[in-house]
XYZ file of C-alpha atoms in Angstrom:
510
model
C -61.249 -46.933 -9.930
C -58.256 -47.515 -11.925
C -59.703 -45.180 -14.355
C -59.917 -42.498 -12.135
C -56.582 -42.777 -10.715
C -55.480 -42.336 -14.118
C -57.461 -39.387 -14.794
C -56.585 -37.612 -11.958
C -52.890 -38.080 -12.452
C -53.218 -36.574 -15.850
C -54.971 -33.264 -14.809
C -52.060 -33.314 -12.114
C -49.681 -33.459 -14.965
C -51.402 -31.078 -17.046
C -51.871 -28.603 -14.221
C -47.702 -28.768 -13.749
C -46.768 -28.442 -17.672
C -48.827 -25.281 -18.003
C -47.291 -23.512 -14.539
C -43.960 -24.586 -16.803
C -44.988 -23.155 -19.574
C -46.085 -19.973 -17.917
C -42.869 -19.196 -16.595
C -41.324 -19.652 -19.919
C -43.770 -17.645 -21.829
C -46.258 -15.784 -19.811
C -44.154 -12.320 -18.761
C -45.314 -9.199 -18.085
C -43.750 -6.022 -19.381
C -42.012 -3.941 -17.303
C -44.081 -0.491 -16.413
C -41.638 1.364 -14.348
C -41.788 -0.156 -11.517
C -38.621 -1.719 -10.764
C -36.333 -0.852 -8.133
C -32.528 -0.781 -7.341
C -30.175 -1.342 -4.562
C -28.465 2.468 -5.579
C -30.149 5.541 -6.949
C -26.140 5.986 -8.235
C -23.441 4.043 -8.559
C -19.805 5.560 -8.091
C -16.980 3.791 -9.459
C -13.960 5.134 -7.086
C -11.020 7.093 -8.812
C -8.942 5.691 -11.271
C -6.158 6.744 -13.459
C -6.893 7.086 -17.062
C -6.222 4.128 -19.516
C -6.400 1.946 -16.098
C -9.132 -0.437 -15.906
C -11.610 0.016 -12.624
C -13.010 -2.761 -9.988
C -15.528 -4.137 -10.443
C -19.283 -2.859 -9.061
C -22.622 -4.315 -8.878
C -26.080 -3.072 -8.789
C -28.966 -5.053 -7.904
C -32.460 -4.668 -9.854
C -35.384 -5.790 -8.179
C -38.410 -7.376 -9.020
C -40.761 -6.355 -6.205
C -43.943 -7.298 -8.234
C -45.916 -10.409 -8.176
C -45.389 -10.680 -11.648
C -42.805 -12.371 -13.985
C -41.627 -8.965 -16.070
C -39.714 -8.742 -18.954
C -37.320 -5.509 -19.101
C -37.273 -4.993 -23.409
C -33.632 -2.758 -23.282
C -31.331 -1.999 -20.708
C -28.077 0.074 -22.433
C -26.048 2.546 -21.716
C -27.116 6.386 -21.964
C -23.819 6.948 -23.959
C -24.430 3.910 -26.024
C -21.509 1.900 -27.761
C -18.949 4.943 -26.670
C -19.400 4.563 -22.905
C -16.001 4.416 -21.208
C -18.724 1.674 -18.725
C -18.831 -1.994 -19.574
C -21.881 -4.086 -17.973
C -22.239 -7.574 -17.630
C -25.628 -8.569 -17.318
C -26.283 -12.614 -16.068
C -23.113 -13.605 -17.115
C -23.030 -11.546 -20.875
C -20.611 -8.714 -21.720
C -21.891 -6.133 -23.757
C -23.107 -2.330 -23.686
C -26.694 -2.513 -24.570
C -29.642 -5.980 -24.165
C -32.665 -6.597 -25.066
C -35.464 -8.744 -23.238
C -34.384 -9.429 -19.780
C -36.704 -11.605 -17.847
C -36.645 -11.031 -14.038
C -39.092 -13.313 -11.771
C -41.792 -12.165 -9.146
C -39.983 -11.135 -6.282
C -37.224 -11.692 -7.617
C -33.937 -9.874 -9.196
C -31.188 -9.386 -11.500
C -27.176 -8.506 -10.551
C -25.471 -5.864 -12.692
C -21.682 -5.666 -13.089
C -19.625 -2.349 -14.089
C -16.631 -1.617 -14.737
C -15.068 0.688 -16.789
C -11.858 2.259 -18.510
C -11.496 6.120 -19.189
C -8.917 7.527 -21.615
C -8.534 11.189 -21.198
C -7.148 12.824 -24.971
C -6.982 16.366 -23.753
C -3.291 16.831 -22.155
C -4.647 19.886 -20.839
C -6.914 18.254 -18.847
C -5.804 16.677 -15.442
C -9.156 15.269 -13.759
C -12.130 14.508 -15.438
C -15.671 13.505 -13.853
C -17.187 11.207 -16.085
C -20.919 9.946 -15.965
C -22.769 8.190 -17.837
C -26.273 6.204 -16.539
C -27.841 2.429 -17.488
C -31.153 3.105 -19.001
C -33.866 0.492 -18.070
C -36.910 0.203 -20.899
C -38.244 3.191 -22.949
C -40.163 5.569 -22.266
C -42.614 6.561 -20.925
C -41.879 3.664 -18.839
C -37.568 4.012 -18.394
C -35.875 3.963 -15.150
C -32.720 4.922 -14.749
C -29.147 4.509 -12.457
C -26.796 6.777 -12.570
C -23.081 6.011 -13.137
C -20.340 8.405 -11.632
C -16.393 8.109 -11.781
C -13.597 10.411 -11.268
C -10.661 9.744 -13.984
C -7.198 11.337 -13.268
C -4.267 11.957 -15.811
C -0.954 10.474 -15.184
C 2.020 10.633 -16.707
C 2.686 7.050 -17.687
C 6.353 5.271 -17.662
C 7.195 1.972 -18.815
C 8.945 0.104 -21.455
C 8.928 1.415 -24.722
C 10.434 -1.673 -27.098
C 13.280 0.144 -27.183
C 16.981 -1.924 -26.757
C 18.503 1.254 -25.982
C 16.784 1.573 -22.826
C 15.854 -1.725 -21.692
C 17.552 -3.678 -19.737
C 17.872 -7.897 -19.041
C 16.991 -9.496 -16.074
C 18.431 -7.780 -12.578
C 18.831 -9.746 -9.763
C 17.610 -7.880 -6.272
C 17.459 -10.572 -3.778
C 16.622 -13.959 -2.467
C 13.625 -14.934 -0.882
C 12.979 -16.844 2.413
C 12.720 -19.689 0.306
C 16.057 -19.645 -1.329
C 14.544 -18.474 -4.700
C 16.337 -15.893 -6.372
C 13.582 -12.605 -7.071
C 15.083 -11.547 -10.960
C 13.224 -8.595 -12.183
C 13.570 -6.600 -15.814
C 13.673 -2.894 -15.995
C 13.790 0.287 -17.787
C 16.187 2.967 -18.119
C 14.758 6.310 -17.141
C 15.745 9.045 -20.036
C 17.204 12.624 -19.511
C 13.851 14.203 -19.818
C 12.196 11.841 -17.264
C 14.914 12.630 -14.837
C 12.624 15.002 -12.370
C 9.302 14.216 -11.159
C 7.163 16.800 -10.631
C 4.007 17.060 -8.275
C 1.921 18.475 -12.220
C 0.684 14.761 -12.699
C 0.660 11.266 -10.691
C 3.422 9.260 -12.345
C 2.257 5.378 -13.268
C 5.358 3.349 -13.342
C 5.346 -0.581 -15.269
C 7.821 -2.632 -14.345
C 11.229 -1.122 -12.924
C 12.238 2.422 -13.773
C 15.932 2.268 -13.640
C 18.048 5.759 -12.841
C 21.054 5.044 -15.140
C 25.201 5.091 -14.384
C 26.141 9.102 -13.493
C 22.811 9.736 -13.338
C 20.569 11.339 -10.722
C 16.395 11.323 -10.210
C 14.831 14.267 -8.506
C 11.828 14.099 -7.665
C 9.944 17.508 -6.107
C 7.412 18.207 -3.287
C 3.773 16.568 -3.513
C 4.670 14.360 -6.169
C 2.402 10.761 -6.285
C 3.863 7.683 -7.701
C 2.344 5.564 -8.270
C 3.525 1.589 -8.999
C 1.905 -1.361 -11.143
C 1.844 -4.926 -9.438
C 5.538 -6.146 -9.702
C 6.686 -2.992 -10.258
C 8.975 -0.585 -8.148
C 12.626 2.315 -8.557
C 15.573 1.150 -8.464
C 18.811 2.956 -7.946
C 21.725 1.355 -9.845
C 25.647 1.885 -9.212
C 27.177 4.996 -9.640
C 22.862 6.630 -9.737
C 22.006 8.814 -7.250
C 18.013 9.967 -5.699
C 16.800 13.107 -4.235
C 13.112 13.044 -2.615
C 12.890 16.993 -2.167
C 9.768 16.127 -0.345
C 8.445 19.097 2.800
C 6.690 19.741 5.549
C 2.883 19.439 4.505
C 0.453 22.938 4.966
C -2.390 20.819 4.847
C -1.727 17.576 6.778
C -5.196 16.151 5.150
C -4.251 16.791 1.473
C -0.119 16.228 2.537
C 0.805 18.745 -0.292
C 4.327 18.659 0.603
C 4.825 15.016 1.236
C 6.213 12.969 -1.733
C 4.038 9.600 -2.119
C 5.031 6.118 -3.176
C 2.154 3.305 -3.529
C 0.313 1.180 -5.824
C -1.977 2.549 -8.615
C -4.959 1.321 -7.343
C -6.718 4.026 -6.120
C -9.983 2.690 -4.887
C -10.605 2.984 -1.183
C -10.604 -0.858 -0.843
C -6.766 -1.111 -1.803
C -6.002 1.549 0.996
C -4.504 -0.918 2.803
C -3.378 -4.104 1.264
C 0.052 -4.905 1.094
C 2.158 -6.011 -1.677
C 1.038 -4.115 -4.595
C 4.220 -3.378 -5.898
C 7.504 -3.995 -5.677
C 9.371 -1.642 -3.631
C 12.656 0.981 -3.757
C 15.868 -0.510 -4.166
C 19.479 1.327 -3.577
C 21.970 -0.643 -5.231
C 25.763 -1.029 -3.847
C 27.483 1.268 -5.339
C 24.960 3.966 -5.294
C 26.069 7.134 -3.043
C 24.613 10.550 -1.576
C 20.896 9.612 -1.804
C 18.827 12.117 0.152
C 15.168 11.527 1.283
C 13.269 13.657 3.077
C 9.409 13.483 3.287
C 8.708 10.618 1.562
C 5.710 8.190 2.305
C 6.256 4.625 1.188
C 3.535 2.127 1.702
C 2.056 -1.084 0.717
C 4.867 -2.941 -1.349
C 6.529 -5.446 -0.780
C 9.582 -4.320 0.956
C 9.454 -0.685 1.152
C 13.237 0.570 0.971
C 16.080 -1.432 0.469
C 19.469 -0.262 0.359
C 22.645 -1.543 0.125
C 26.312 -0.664 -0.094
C 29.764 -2.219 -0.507
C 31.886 -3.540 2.199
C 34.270 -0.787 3.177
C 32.396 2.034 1.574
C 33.626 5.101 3.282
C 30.600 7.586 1.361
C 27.502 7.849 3.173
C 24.600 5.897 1.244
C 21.741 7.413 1.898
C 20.368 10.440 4.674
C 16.391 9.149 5.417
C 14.899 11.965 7.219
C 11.065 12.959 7.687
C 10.058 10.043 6.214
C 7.025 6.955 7.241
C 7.665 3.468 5.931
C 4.649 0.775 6.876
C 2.269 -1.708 5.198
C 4.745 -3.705 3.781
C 4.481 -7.491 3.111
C 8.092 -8.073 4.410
C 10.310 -5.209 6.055
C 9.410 -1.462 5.743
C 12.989 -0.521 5.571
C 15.889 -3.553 4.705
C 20.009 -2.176 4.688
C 23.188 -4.330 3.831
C 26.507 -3.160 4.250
C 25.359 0.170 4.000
C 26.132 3.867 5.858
C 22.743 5.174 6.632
C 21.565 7.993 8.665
C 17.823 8.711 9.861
C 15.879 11.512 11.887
C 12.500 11.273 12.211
C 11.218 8.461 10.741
C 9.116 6.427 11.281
C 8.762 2.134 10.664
C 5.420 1.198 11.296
C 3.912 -1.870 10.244
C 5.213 -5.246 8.295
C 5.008 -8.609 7.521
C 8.236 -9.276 9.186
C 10.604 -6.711 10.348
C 9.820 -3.075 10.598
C 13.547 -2.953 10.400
C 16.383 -5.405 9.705
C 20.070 -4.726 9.681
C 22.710 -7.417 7.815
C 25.949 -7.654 6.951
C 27.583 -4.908 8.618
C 28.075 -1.259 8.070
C 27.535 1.969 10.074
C 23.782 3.420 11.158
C 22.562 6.326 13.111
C 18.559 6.777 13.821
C 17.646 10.065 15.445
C 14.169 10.257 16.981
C 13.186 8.036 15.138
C 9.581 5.267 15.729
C 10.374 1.500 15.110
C 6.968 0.018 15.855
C 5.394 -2.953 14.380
C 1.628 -3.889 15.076
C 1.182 -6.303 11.996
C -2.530 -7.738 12.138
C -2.897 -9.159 8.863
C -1.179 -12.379 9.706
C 1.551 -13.961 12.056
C 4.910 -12.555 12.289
C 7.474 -14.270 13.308
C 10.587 -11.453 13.000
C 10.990 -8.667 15.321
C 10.496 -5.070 14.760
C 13.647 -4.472 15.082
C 16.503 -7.043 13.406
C 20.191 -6.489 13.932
C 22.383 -9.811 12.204
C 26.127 -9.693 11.622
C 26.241 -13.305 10.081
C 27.224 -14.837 6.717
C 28.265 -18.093 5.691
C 31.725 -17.353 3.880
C 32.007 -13.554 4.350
C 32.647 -11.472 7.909
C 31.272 -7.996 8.365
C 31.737 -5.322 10.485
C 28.662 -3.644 12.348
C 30.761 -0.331 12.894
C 28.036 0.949 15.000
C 23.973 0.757 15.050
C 23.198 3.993 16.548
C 19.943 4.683 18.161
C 19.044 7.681 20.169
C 15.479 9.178 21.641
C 13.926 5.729 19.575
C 11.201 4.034 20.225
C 11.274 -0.246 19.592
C 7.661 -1.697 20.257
C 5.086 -3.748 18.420
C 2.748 -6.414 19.630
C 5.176 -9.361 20.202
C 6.489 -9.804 23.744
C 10.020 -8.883 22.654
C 10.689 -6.885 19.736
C 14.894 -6.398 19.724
C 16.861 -9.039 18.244
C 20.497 -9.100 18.235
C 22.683 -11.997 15.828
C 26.337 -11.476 15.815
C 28.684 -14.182 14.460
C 30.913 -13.633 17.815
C 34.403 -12.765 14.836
C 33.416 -9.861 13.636
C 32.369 -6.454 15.396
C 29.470 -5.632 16.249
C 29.067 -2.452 17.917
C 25.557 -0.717 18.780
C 24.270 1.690 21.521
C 20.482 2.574 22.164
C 20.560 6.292 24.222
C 17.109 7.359 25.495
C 15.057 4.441 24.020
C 11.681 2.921 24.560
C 12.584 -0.853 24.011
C 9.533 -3.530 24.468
C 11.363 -6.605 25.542
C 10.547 -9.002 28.396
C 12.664 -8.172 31.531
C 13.153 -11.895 32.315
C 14.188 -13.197 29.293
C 16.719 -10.023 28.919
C 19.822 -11.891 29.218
C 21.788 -14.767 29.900
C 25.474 -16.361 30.379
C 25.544 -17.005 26.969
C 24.449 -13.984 25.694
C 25.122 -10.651 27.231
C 24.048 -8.721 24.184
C 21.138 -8.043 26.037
C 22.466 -6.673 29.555
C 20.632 -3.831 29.727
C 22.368 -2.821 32.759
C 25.601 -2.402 30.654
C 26.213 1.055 30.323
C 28.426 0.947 26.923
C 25.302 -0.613 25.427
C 22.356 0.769 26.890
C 21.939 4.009 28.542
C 18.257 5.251 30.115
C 16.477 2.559 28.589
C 12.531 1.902 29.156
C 11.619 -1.774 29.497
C 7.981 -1.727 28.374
C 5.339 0.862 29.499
C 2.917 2.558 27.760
C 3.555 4.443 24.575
C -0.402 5.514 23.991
C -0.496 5.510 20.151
C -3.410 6.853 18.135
C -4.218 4.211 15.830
C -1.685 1.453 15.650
C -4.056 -0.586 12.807
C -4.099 2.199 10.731
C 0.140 3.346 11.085
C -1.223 6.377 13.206
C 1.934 6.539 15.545
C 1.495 10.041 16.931
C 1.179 9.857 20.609
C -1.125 10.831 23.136
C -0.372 12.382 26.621
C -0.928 9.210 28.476
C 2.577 8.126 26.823
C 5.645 6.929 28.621
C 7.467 8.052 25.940
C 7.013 12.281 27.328
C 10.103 14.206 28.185
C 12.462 10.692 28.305
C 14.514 11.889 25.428
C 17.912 13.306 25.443
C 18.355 16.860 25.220
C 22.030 16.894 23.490
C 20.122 14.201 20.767
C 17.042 16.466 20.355
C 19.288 19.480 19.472
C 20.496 17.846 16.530
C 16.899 17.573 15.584
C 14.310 20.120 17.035
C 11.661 19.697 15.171
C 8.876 16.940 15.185
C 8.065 14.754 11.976
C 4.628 17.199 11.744
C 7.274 20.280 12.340
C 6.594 20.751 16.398
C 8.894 21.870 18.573
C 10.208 19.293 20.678
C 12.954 21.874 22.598
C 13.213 22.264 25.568
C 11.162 18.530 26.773
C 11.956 16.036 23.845
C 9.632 13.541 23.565
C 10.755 9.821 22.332
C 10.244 8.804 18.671
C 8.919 10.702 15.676
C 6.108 12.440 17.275
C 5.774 14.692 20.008
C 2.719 14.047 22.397
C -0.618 15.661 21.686
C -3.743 15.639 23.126
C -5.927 12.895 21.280
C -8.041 13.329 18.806
């Protein structure tokens, strides 16, 4: 009996090691018949000399067979601007790639394209991964649209670089250094020929001034951003858009990633900065969008020169505030703050601000925010500013916190500001107090024809789409005097003789 046992236990054994050994050595090859999660892949646009995201494609093994595939390369062998990674190895071409009944096999691409030919702006490349020989070979087509950019960043050179520049500190109390580049003579005016790619910080120099035409792209590396130093000067000659798809008119600041995915993440890059010191900056129809704090200027204490006139202009996706002033003498029509990791807005340290028509609105969904959309603060440890006025006329404050107006002052130094013909979303019963009457809004020398609340009827709050529909609250509220100053619309409507709160004049909805 014992004997038997035994016996049995060895076929058993025997039985297993050969099933082993089958799946180790017993594979078919591959006749054609594999199949694939895309007919063709396409690898979104990307800039040339800038490396892609990463893609997969799944082979399948729909057979009841354990196949071997002898070669899967590349069509344009060891000169494809593609790169695969096949199980976990690099390379451009392999040879005997086992896939298991039913089973199958993950492809990664990527790729890099350089384009040589400066006469050459876009370029479709395509290329396709070649599975087996023929007459047997499959294949999977690889697509990718490469565009030409004109390319700024350090060069090496001591003449032009700079050391470390200190912007700002954190909410952490960590001082945020970065190291730039001086911007030469030559690179002084951006046109809308190429996208510009920017490393790092282009500095415009002492005396010197940036212009930068309509339907320009620029385009910013991680940690990267412009920054205006003393005595520098901008001009965004940006204009009203013919095409409102294609925005030909409308100068562009974002990231340099241009797949779809990176639409809409935040914090890509770094972000404009207007130094103190820096004087007559214009802007006029100029996107900025997913840095890290969109536009940040700043001025000296008692500087009598207006810093900057922002007009036409949409400021949103930003990990911290859209648009960030200190000190500074600022003007706005027409603009518009959409959404942020903390304030759309926030005002410190004094100075003298008018917004015109202009849409302050703050629906942040990719995490908590603590700060309102709007942030007025008059306070410093040591130093006391003056808040010689906060102007805001035909504006609309709102955002999807129950109050979105805060008011600091320091209760020494002035701190004067009006809001004329605003939509303000702030909770009625927590308005005002004894203690703090900053936010009577029955006083007339603060607040004039003020709506508490309501409904504004945006388009698309999630996707900064703050046009408004005719279901708004916002129709004919705004001041006619105010709206004379500025009669036309961000999008160029007229908004004489029924103006319309905010950026937008109402339109039917989509």
């Amino acid at each position: 009996m014992r004997n038997r046992i035994l016996i049995a236990f060895s076929i058993l054994l025997c039985i297993l090691w050969s099933t082993s050994c089958r799946k180790n050595f017993e594979y078919a090859p591959s006749d054609g018949n594999l199949s694939f999660s895309k007919d063709t892949v396409y690898l979104d646009t990307v800039f040339s000399s800038i490396g892609s995201s990463t893609y997969t494609l799944k082979v399948f093994n729909d057979t009841k067979d354990d196949i071997i595939i002898p070669n899967i390369s590349l069509k344009n062998g060891q000169e494809s601007f593609y790169r695969l990674n096949v199980d976990g190895v690099a390379g451009k071409e392999f040879n005997d790639i086992s896939i298991y009944a039913q089973d199958s096999l993950f492809i990664l691409i990527e790729t890099t394209i350089n384009i040589s030919d400066d006469t050459v702006k876009e370029l479709l490349y395509t290329d396709a991964i070649h599975f087996d020989k023929e007459p047997f070979q499959q294949s999977v087509e690889l697509v990718t649209l490469a565009k030409d950019a004109i390319f700024l960043y350090p060069k090496g050179n001591s003449e032009v670089e700079t050391e470390a520049i200190s912007l700002y500190v954190d909410d952490t109390g960590n001082l945020i250094n970065i190291s730039g580049f001086e911007l030469k003579d030559e690179e002084l005016n951006f046109t809308n020929s190429k996208p510009y790619v920017i490393y790092g910080y282009a500095i415009i120099p002492d005396s010197k001034e940036l212009k930068i035409d309509a339907g320009a792209r620029i385009h910013f590396h991680k940690n990267s951003g412009l920054l205006v130093q003393e005595g520098a000067k901008l001009t965004v000659n940006g204009s009203l858009s013919e095409d409102m798809i294609a925005l030909n008119g409308e100068v562009i600041f974002e990231g340099d990633r241009l797949e779809p995915e990176f639409a809409e993440i935040p914090g890509q890059w770094g972000g404009l900065w207007i130094s103190d010191g820096s004087s007559n900056n214009s802007i006029n129809h100029l996107t900025i969008k997913n840095a890290e704090i969109g536009l940040f200027v700043e001025a000296l204490s008692g500087d009598t020169e207006t810093t900057l006139i922002l007009a036409n202009s949409q400021i949103y996706n930003n990990t911290r505030y859209n648009l960030w002033v200190k000190s500074a003498r600022l003007e706005a029509t027409n603009l518009v703050l959409g959404n942020a990791g903390s304030s759309s807005l926030l005002i410190e340290n004094g100075g003298s601000y008018t917004f015109i028509h202009s849409t302050i609105a703050n629906y942040w969904n990719k995490g908590f925010r603590y700060n309102t959309a709007l942030e007025i603060k008059n306070e410093s440890q040591e130093i006391v500013f003056d808040l010689e006025k906060a102007d805001f006329k035909n504006c609309i404050i709102d955002g999807n916190r129950q109050n979105e107006l805060s008011l600091i002052s320091d209760n020494e130094s002035n701190f004067n500001f009006n809001f004329l013909n605003c939509f303000i979303k702030y909770t009625q019963n927590e308005a005002s107090s004894p203690l703090n009457n900053l936010f009577d809004f029955t006083n007339s020398e603060l607040y004039s024809d003020i709506i508490l609340n309501g409904e504004v009827d945006y388009f698309l709050t999630t996707k900064n789409d703050f046009r408004i529909g005719l279901d708004s609250d916002a129709i004919d509220k705004g001041d006619l005097d105010t709206a004379n100053y500025s009669p036309l619309d961000i999008l160029g409507t007229q908004r004489i003789p029924a103006p319309d709160l905010g950026a937008f004049q109402a339109i039917e909805k989509e």
